[in-house]
Coordinates of C-alpha atoms in Angstrom, one line a residue:
X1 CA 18.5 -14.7 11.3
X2 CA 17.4 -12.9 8.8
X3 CA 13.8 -12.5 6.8
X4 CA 14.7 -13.9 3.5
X5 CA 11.2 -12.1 1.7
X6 CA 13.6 -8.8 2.5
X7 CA 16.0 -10.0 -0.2
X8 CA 15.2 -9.5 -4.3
X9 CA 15.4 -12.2 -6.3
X10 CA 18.9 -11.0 -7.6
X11 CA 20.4 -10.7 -3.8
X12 CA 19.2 -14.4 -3.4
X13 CA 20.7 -15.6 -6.4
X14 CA 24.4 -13.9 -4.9
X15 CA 23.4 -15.2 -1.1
X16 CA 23.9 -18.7 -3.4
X17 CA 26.5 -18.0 -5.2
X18 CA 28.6 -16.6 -2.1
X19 CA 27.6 -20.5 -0.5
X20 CA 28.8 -22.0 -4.1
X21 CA 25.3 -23.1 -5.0
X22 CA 23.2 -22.6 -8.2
X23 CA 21.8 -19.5 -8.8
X24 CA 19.1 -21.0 -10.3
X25 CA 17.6 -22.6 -7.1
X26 CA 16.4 -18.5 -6.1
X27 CA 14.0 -19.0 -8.6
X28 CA 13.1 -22.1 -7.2
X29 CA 12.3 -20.9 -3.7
X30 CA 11.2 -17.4 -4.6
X31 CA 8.0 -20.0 -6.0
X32 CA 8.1 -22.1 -2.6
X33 CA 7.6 -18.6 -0.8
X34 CA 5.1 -16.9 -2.8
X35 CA 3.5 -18.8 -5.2
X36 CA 3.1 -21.9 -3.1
X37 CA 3.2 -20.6 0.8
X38 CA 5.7 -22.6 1.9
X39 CA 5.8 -22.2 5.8
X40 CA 9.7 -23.7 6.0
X41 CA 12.3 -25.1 4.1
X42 CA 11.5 -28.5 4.7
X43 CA 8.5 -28.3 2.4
X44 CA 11.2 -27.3 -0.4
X45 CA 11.4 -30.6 -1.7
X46 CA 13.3 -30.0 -5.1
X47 CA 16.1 -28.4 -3.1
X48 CA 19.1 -30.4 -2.2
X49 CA 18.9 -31.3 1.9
X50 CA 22.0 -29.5 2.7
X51 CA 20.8 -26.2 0.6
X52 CA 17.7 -26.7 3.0
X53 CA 19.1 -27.0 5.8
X54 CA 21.5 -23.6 5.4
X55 CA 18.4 -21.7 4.2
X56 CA 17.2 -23.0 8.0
X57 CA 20.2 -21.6 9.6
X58 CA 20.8 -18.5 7.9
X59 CA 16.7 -17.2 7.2
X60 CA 13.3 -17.5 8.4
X61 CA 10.1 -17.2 5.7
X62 CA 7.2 -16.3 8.3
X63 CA 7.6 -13.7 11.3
X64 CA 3.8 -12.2 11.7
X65 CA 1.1 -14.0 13.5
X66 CA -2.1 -13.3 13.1
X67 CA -3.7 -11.5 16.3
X68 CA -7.5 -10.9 15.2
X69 CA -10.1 -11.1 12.6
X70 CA -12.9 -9.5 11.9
X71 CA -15.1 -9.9 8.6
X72 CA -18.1 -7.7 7.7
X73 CA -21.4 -8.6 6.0
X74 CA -19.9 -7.8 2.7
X75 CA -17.1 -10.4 2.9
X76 CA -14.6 -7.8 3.7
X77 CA -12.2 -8.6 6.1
X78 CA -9.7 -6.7 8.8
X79 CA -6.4 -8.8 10.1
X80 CA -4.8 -7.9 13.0
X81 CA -1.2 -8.7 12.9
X82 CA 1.4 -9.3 15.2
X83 CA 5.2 -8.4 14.4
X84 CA 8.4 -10.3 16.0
X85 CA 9.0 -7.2 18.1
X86 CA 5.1 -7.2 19.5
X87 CA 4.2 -4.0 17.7
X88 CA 0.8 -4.3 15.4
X89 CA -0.6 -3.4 12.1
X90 CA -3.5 -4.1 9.8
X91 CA -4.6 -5.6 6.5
X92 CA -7.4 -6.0 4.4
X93 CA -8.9 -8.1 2.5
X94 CA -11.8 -6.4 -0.2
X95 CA -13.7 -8.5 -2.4
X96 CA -15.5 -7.1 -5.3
X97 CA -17.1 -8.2 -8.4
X98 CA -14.6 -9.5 -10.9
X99 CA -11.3 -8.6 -8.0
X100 CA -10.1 -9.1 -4.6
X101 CA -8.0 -6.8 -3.2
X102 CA -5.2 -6.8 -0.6
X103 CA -4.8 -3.2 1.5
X104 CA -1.4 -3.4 3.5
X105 CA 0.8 -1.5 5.6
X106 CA 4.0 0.1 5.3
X107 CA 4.4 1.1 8.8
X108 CA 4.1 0.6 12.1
X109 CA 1.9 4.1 13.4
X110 CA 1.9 6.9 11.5
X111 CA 3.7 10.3 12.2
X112 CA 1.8 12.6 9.8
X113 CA -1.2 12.9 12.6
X114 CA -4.0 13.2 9.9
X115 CA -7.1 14.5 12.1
X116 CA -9.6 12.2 10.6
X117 CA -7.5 9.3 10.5
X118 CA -6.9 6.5 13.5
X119 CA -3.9 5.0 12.6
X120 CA -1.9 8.0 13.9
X121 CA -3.6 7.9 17.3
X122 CA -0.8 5.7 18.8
X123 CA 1.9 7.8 17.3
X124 CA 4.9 6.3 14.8
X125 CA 6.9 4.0 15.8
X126 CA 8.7 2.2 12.5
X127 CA 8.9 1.5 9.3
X128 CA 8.1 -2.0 7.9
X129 CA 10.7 -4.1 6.1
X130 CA 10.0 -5.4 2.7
X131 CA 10.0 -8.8 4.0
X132 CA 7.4 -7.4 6.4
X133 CA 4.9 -5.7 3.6
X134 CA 5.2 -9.2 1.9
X135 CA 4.6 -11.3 4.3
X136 CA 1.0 -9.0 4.8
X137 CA 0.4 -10.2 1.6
X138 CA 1.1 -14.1 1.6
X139 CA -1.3 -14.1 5.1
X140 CA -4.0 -12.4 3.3
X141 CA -3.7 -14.4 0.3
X142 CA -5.0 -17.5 2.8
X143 CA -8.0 -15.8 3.9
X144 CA -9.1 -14.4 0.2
X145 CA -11.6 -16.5 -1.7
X146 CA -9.9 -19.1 -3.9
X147 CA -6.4 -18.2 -1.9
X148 CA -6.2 -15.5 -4.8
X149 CA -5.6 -11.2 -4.7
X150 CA -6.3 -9.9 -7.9
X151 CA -4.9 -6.3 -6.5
X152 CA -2.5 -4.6 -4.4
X153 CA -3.2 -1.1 -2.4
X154 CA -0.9 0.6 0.0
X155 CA -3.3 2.4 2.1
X156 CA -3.4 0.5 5.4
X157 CA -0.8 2.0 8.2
X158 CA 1.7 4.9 7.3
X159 CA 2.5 6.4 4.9
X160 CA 4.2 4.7 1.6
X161 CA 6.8 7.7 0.7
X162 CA 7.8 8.0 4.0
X163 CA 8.9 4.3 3.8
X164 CA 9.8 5.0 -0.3
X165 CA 12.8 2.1 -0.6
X166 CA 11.1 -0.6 1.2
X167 CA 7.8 0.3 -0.6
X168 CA 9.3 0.1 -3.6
X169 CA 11.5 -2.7 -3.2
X170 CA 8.2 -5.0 -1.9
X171 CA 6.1 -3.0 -4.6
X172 CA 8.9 -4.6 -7.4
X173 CA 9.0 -8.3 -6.1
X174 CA 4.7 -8.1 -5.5
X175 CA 4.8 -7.2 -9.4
X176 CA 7.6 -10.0 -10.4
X177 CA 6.3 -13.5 -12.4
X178 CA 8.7 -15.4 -10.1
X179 CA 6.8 -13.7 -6.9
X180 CA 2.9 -12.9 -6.9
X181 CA 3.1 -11.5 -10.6
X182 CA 0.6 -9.0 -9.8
X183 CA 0.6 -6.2 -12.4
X184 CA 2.3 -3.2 -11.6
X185 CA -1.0 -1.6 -13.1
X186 CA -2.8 -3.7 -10.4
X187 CA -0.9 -2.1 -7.5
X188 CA -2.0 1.3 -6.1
X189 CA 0.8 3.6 -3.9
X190 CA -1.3 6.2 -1.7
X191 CA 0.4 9.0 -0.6
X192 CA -0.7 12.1 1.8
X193 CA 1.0 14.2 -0.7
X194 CA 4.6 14.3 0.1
X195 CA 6.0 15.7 -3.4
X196 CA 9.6 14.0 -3.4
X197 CA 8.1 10.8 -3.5
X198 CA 5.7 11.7 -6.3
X199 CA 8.4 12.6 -8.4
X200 CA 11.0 9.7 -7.8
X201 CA 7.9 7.5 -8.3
X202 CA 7.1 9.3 -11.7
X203 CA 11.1 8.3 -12.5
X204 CA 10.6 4.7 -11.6
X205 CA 10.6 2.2 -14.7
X206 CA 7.1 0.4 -13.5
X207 CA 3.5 1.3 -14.1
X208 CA 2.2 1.8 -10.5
X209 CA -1.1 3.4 -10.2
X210 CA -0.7 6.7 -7.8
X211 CA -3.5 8.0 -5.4
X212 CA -3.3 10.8 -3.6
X213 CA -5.1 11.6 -0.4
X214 CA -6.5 15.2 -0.8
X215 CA -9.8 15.1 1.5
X216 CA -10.0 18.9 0.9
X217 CA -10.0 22.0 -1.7
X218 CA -8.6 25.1 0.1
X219 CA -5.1 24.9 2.3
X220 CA -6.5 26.2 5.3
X221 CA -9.0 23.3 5.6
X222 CA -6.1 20.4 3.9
X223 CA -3.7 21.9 6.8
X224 CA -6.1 21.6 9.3
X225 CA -7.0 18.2 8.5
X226 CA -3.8 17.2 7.0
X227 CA -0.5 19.1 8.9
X228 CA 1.4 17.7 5.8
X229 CA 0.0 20.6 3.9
X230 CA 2.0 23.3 5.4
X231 CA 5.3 21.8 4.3
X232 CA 3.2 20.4 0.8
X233 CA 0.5 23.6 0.1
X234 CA -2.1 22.3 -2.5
X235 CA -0.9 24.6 -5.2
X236 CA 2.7 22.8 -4.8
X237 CA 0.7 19.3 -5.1
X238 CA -1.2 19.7 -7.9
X239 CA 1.6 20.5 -9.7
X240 CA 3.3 17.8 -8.7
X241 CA 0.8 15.6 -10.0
X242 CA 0.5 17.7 -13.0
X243 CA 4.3 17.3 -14.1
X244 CA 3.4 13.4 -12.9
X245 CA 0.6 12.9 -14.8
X246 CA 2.8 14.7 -18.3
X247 CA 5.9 12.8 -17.3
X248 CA 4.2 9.1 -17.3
X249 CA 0.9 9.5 -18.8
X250 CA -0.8 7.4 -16.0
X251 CA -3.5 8.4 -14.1
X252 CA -3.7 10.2 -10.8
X253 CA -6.7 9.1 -8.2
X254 CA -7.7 11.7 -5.9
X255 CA -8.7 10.3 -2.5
X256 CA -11.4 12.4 -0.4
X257 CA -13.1 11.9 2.5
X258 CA -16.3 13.5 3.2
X259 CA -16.8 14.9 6.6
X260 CA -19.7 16.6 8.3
X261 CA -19.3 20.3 8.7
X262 CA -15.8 19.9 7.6
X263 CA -15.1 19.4 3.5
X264 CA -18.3 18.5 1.9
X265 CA -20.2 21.5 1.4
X266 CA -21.2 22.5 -2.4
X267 CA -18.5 25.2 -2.4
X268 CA -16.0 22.4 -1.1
X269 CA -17.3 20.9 -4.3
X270 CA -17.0 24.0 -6.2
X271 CA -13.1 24.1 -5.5
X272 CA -12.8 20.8 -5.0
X273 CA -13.1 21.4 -9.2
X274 CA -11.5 24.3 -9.9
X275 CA -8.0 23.2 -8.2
X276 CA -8.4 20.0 -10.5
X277 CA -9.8 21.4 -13.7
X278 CA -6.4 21.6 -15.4
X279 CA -5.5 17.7 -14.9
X280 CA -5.7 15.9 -17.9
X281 CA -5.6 12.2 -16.0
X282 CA -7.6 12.4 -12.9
X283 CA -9.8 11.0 -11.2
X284 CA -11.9 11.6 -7.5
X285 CA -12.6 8.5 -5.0
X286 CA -15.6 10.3 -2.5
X287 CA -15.8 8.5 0.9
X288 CA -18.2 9.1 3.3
X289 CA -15.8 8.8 6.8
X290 CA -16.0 6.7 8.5
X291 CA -17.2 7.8 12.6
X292 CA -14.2 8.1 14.7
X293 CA -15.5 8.8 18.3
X294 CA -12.2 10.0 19.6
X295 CA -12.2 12.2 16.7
X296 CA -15.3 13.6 16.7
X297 CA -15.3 12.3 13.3
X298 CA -19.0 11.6 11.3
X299 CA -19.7 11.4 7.4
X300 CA -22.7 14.0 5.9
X301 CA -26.2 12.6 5.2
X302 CA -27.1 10.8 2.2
X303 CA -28.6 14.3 0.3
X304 CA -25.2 16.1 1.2
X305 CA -23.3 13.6 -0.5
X306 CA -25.6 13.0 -3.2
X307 CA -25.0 17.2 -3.9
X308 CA -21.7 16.9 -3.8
X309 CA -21.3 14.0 -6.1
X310 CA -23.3 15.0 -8.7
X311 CA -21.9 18.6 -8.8
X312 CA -18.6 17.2 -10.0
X313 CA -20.3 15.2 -12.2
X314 CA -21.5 17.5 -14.2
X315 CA -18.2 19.7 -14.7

């Protein structure tokens, strides 16, 4: 059987056409599936019973179960889910004022080994299906406030470009009006800087926002934290996002984590500014890390990161 979320809503109209039904009904289900949460076909009531009952035969909607929740004083919450093969990912749920915003997967483990990041402590194992990013989304939506994400981010699991087609093909029906109709605008890609993907992203014909996960200023420190950096040197990167930023005239976010004795001294901060000075779109996300024990992971103290903050802020 196959997960019918992995097909667009032009392959579903041909899967009907190819059974000598209307191609209109995609449209139809498409909005059982993700507007309304359908959990089987039965519920699709304004299909014909023997359309419903091939649907049955030939797809299935859901395939994650949800292992564990946890939810934090803020009203943030972390889902454990479980995949058909018994493998495990994560999504999140972020409430703020005014949005609500769902962080998902794209894979299952993470090969790029990121040394201040957990989700590459198990190792990679594979990449996610479309049907599989979506489906992250339609549990989430349940456990939002008013059943409702304002926003999509691809930062949970993996590493988007490394799962580019899938991403993208999820990323397209998250942003259609027959699907979640979540603007493209409203739907982040975060990437550990792997420059192919930058620039077919800058190519594609839909306003996603990009991030970029830089967590340091000099390529000895980036490669150290971020092996990536060897095949991807900082100097390549920027200009990456340079030629993105001319190419689409969108934004680029620059993600950084702030680690004790690691990237967030005031000459971090210093060159931290220099590498971006010449980006006319930019902007810097600080986050204190979070502490990793098997890491040896801990964020600065309050003054350190106060320094560094207000250093950039000035430039």
């Amino acid at each position: 059987m196959r997960d019918i979320k992995d097909l667009t809503l032009n392959e579903l109209e041909e899967a009907l056409i190819d059974w000598n039904e209307s191609p209109f009904h995609a449209k139809q289900i498409f909005s059982w599936v993700y507007k309304k949460g359908a959990g089987s076909f039965e519920q699709m009531s304004d299909l014909s019973v023997n359309l419903r009952k091939r649907l049955k035969e030939d797809f299935y909607i859901y395939g994650l179960s949800v292992a564990s929740e946890l939810r934090s004083c803020d009203g943030t919450e972390k889902l454990l889910f479980k995949l058909r093969d018994g493998n495990y990912i994560e999504g999140v749920i972020i409430p703020a004022e005014g949005r609500v915003t769902g962080c998902i997967s794209s894979q299952v483990g993470c090969k790029f080994a990121c040394s201040f990041c957990a989700s590459g402590l198990s190792g990679f194992k594979r990449n996610l299906t479309a049907g599989e990013i979506l489906e992250q989304i339609l549990f989430l939506k349940t456990y939002a406030p008013e059943n409702k994400l304002t926003h999509i981010v691809f930062m949970g699991t993996g590493e988007p470009f490394d799962n580019y087609d899938n991403v993208m093909k999820a990323a397209r029906i998250i942003n259609s009006e027959y699907a979640f109709n979540i603007g493209a605008r409203r739907i982040t890609l975060s990437t550990n800087g792997i420059i192919n993907g930058i620039e077919k992203l800058a190519g594609e014909k839909l306003q996603i926002k990009l991030s970029i996960s830089l967590h340091a200023a000099d390529d000895k420190t980036r490669s150290a934290l971020m092996p990536i950096n060897k095949k991807y040197p900082l100097k390549k990167l920027i200009d990456a996002c340079k030629d993105y930023i001319e190419k689409t005239d969108r934004q680029v976010t620059f993600e950084y984590v702030l680690i004790k004795g690691v990237n967030s001294a005031l000459k971090d901060a210093q060159n931290l500014s220099k590498i971006l000075k010449g980006l006319r779109l930019c902007k810097i996300n600080l986050i204190p890390a979070n502490p990793i024990r098997e890491l040896k992971i801990e964020p600065p103290n309050k003054l350190d990161i106060l320094l560094f903050r207000d250093y950039l802020l000035k430039q």
